Coordinates of C-alpha atoms and ligand atoms in Angstrom, one line a residue:
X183 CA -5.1 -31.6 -24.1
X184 CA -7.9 -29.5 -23.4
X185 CA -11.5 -30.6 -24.6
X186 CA -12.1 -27.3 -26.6
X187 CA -8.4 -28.1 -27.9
X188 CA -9.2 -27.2 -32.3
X189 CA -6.8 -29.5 -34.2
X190 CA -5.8 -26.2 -36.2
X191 CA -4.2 -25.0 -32.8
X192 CA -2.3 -28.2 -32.3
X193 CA -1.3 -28.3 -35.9
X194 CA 0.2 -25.0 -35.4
X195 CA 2.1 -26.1 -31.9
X196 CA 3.4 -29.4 -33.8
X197 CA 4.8 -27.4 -36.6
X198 CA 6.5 -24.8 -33.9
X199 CA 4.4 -22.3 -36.0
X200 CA 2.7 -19.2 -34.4
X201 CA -0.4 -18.7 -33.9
X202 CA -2.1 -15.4 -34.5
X203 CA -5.1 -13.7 -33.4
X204 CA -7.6 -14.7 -35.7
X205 CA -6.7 -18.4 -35.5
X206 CA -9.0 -20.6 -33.2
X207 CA -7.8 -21.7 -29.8
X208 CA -8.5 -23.3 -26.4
X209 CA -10.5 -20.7 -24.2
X210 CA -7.4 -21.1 -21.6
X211 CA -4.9 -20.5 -23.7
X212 CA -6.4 -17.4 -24.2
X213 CA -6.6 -16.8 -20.7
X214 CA -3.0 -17.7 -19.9
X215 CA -1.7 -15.1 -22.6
X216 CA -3.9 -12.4 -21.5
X217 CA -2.8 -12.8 -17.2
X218 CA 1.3 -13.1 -18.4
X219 CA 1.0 -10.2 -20.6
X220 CA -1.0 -8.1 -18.9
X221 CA 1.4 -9.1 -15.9
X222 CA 4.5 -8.0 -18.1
X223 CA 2.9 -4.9 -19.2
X224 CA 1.7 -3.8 -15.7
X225 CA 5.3 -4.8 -15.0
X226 CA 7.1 -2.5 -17.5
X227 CA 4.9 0.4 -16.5
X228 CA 5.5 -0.1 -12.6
X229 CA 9.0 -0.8 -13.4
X230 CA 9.5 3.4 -14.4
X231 CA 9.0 4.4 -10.6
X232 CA 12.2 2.9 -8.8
X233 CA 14.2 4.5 -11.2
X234 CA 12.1 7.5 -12.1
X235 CA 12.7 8.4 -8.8
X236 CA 16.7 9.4 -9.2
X237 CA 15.5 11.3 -12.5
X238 CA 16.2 14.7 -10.9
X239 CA 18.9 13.4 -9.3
X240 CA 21.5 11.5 -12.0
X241 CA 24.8 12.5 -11.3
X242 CA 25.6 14.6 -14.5
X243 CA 23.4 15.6 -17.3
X244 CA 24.7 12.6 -19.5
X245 CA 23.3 9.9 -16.7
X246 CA 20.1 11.9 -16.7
X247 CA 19.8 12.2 -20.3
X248 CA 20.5 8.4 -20.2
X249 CA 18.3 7.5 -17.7
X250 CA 15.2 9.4 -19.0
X251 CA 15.7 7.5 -22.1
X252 CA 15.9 4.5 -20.4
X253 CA 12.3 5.1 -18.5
X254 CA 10.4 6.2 -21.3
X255 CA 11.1 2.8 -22.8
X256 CA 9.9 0.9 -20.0
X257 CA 7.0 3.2 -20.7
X258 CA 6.9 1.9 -24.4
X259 CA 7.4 -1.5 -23.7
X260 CA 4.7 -1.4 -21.3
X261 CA 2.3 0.3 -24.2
X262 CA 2.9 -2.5 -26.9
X263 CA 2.4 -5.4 -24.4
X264 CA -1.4 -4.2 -23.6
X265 CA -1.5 -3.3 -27.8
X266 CA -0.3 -7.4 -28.0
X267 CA -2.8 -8.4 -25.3
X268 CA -5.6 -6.5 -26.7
X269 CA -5.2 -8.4 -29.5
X270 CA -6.5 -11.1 -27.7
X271 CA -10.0 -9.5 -27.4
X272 CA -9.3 -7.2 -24.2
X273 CA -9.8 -3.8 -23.5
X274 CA -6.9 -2.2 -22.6
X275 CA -9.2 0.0 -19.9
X276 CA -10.2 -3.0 -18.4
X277 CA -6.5 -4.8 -18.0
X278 CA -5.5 -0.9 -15.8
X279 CA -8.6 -1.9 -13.6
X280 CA -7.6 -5.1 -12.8
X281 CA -3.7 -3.7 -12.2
X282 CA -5.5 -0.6 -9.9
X283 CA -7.3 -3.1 -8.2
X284 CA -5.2 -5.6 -7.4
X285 CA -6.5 -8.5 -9.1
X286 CA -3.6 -8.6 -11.6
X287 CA -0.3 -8.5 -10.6
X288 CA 3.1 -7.1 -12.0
X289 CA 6.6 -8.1 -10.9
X290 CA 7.8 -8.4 -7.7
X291 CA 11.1 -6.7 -8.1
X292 CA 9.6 -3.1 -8.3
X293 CA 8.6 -3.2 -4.6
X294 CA 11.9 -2.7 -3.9
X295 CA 13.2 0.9 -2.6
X296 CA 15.8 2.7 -4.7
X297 CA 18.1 4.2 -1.7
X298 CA 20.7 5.3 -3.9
X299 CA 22.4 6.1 -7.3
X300 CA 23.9 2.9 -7.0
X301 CA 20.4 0.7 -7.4
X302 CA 19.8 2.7 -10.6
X303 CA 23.3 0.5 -12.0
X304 CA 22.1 -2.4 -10.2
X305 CA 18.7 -2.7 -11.9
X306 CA 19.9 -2.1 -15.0
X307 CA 22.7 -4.7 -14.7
X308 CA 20.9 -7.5 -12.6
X309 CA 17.3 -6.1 -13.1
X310 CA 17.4 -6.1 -16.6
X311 CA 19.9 -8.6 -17.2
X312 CA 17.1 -11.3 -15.4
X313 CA 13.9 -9.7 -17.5
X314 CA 16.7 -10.7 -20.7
X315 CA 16.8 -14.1 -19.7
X316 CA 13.7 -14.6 -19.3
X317 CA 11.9 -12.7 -22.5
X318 CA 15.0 -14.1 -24.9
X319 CA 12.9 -17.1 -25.4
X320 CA 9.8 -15.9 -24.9
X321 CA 10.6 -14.3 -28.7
X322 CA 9.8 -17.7 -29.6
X323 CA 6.7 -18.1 -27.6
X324 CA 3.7 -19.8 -29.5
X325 CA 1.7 -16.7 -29.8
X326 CA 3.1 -14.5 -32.8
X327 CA 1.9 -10.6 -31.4
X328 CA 3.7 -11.7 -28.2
X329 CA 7.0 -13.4 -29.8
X330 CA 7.2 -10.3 -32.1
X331 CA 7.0 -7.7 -29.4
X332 CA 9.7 -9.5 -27.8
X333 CA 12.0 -9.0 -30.0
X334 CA 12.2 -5.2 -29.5
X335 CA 12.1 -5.2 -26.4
X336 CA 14.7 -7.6 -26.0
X337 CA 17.2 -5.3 -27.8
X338 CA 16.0 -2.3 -25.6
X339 CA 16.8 -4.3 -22.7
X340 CA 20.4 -4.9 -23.6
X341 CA 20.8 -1.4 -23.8
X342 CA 19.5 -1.0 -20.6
X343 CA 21.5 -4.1 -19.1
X344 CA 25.3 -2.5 -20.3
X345 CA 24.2 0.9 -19.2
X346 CA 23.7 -0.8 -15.6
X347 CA 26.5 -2.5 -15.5
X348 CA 28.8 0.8 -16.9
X349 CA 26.4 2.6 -13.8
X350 CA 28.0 -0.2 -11.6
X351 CA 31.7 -0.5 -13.2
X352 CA 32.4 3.3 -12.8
X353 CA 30.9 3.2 -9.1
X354 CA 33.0 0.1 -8.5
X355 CA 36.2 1.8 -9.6
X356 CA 36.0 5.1 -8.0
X357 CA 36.1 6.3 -4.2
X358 CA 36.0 4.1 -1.5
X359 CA 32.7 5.4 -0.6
X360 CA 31.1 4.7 -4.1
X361 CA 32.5 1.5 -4.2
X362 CA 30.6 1.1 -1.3
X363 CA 27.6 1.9 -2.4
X364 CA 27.8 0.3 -5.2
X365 CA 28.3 -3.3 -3.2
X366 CA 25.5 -2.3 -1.3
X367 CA 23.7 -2.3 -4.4
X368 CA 24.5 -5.1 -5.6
X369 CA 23.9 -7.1 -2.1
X370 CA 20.2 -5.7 -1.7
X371 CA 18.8 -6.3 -5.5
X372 CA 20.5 -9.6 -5.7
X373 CA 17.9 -12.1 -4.3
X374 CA 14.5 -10.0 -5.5
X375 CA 16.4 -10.1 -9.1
X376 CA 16.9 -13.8 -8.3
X377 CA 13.2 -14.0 -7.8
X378 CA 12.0 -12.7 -10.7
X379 CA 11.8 -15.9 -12.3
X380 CA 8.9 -17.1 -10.4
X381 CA 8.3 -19.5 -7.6
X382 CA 10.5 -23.2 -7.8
X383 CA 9.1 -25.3 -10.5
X384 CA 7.3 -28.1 -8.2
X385 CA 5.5 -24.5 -6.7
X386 CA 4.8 -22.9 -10.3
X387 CA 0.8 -23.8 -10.9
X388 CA 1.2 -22.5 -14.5
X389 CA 4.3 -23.7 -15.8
X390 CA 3.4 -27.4 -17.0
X391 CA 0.4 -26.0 -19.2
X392 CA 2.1 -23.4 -20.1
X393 CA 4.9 -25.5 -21.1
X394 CA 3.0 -27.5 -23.1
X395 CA 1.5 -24.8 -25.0
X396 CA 4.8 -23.1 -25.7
X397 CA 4.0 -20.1 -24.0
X398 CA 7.2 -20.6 -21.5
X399 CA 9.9 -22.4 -23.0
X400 CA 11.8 -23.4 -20.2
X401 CA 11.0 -23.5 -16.7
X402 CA 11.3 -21.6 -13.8
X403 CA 14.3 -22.9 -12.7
X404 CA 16.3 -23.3 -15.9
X405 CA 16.2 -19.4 -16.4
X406 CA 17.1 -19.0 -13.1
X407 CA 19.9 -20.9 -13.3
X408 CA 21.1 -19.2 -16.3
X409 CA 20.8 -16.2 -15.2
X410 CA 23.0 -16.8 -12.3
X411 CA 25.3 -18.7 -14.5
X412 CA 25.8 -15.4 -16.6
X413 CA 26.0 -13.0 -13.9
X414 CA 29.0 -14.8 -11.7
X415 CA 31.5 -13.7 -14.3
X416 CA 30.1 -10.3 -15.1
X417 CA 30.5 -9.5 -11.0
X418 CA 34.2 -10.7 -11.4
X419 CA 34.4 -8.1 -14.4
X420 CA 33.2 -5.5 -12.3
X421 CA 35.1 -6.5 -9.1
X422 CA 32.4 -6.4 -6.9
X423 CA 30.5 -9.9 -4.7
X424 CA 27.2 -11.3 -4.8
X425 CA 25.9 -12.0 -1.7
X426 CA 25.9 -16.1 -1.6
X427 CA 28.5 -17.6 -0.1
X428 CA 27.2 -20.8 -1.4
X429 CA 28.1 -19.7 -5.0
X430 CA 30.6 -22.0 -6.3
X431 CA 31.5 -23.7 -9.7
X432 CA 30.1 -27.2 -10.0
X433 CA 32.3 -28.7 -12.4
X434 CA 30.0 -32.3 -12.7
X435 CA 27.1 -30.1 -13.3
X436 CA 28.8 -27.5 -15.5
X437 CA 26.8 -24.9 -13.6
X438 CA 27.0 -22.6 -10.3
X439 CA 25.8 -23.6 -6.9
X440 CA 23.9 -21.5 -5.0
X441 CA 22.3 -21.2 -1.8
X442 CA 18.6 -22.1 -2.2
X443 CA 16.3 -18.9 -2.5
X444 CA 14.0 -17.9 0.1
X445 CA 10.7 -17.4 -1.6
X446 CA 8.7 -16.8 1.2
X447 CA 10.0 -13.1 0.8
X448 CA 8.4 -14.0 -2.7
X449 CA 5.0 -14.9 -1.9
X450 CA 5.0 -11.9 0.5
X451 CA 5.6 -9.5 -1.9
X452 CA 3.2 -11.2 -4.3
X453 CA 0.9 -10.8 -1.4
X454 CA 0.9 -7.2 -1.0
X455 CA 3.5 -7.3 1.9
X456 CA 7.0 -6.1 -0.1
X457 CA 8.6 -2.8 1.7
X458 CA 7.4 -0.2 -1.4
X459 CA 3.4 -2.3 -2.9
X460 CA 1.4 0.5 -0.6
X461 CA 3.3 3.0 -2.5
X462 CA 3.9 1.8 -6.3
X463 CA -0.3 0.9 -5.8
X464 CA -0.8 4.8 -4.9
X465 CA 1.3 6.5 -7.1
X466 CA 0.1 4.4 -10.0
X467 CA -3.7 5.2 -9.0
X468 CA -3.2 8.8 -8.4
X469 CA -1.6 8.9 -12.4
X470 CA -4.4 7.5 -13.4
X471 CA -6.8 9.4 -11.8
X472 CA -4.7 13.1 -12.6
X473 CA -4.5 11.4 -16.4
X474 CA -8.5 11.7 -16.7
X475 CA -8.9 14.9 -17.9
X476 CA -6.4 13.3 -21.2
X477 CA -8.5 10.3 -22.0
X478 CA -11.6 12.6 -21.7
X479 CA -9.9 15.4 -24.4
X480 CA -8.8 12.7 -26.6
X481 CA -12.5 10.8 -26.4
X482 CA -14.4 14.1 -27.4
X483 CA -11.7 15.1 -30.1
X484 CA -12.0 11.3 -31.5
X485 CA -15.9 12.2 -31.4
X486 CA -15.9 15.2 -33.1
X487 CA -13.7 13.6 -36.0
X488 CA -15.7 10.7 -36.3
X489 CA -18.6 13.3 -36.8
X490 CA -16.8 15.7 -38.9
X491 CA -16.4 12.7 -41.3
X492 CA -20.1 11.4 -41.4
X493 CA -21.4 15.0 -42.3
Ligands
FAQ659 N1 6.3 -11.3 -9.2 O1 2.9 -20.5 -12.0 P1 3.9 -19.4 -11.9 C1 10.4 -6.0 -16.7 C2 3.0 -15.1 -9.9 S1 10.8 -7.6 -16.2 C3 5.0 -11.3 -9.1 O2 5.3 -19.7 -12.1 P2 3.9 -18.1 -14.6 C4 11.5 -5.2 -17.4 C5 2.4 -15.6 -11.2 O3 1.9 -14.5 -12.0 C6 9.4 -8.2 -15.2 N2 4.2 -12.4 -9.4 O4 3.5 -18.3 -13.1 C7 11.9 -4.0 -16.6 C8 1.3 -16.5 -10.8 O5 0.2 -15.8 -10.4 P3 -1.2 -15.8 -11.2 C9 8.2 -8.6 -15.9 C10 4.9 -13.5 -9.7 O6 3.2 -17.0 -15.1 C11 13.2 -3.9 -16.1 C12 1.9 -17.2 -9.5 O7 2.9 -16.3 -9.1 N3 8.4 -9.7 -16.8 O8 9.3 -5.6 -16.4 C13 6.2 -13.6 -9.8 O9 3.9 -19.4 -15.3 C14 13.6 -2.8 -15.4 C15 2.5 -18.5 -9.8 O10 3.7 -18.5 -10.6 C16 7.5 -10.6 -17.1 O11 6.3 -10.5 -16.7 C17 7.0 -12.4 -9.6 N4 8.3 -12.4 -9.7 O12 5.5 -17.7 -14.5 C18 11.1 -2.9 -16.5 C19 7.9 -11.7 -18.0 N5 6.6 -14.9 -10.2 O13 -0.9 -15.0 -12.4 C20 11.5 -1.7 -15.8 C21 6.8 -12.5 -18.5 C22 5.4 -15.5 -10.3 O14 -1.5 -17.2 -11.5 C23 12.8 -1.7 -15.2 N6 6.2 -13.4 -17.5 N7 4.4 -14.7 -10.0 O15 -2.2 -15.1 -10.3 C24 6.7 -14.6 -17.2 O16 7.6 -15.1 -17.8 C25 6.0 -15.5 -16.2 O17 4.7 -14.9 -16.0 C26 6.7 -15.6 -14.9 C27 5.8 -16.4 -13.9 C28 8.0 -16.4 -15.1 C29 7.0 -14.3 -14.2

């Protein structure tokens, strides 16, 4: 354990209690909440430009209707992450510099190109159904403001996942063309989804401590494994193939097979080389900076209340 380890804090971890902002703890556990869920928030706020692209262009007022729903959540989610990390003792100000200037990251997945109609169904239904996997047990992480954000969000993201994979179903069953491009789908966002979960567990720097402070509550690996586990039979519901032709039922193991994932298409993405980073960086930045004039309104109206009431 770490030298600045209180024996509150690993009272709390013993008992599979939560710990809460005002309790004492190690300076890098601190530190580790604050990088994941600043990461997870950057990623939820990110994650509304692949699909906020087909906005204006849903296929009938009910996918639009549907769709905008399903953004602004993202958008919500992304807001009560950087309320849980602030509770932490950031500023939520500072956490958009870091994401506007590259030293924090968000997920990999949303440097991905949304080509068609088709890749709104195939985030939802592999997209979402991987950020379900891994957020179910972060609900139980260590760190009560996290755990309990988790929750709602993990309910959102069901919605999110079945309105995917109905996206997907319909495509799958209708023209030849759409069943098309719904496999096409399918075959691009099926290895970024896949990597997700983070680098192999001997390559994950973070995962033992974080392990061990019950932060992550199972590894890298596991969820990716489960994931894939869960989504072989849902592609057989829909009709359509993944695009592994190592996938195959390991009956000794009791789980799939799979060909092993090639994560240097991970780290280069992480990296700042993924085919969309240039653009998600500048669209995010210029949002920012067109938002100004807001945050300035709602500074001087917050001023002139707070004067209002010491008169
Ligand atoms: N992309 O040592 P580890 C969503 C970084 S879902 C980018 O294994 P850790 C919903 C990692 O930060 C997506 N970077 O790290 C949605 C670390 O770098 P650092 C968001 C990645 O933290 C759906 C380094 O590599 N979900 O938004 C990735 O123990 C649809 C070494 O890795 C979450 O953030 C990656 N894929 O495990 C929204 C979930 N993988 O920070 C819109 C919470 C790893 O040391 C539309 N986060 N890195 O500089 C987690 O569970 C963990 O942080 C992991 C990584 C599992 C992502």
């Amino acid at each position: 354990a770490p030298a600045d380890e209180p024996a509150s804090f690993r009272a709390i971890l013993v008992e599979d209690g939560r710990v809460e902002p005002r309790d004492e703890m190690p300076e890098g556990y601190r530190k580790t909440l604050v990088r994941q869920i600043a990461q997870h928030a950057h990623s939820e706020i990110i994650g509304m430009q692949p699909e906020g692209n087909w906005v204006s262009r849903a296929p009938s007022l009910r996918r639009k209707a549907i769709l905008m729903a399903k953004v602004q959540d993202e958008a919500g989610h992304g807001l009560y992450l950087y309320a849980a990390a602030e509770t932490l003792g950031v500023d939520r100000a500072d956490l958009l510099d870091a994401l506007h200037s590259g030293r924090q990251k968000y997920s990999s997945i949303f440097n991905y190109p949304t080509l068609t109609w088709a890749d709104v169904g195939a985030i939802g239904w592999l997209v979402d159904g991987a950020a379900i996997v891994n957020q179910v047990p972060l609900c139980r992480c260590s760190y009560g403001p996290y755990a309990r954000a988790m929750v709602r969000v993990c309910k959102e993201e069901s919605f999110h996942q079945r309105q995917g994979f109905e996206i997907l179903h319909t495509l799958a069953h209708g023209s030849q063309a759409q069943r098309q491009m719904a496999q096409d789908a399918v075959n691009r966002y099926w290895w970024p989804s896949l990597m997700m979960f983070g680098p192999p567990d001997d390559d994950s720097p973070n995962s033992a401590q974080s392990m061990a402070w019950g932060i992550k509550r199972f590894s890298n690996d596991d969820l990716r494994q489960r994931f894939i586990d869960m989504t072989v039979p849902q592609s057989e519901a829909l009709g359509l193939t993944l695009p592994d032709d190592g996938l195959a039922w390991n009956e000794e193991r009791g789980h799939y097979d799979f060909t092993p994932v090639d994560f240097t298409e991970l780290f280069e993405v992480i990296r700042g080389n993924g085919p969309c980073n240039e653009q998600r960086m500048a669209h995010r930045v210029g949002a920012h900076e067109d938002g100004a004039w807001a945050r300035e309104a709602a500074a001087a109206y917050a001023q002139k209340q707070a004067q209002k009431q010491a008169q």
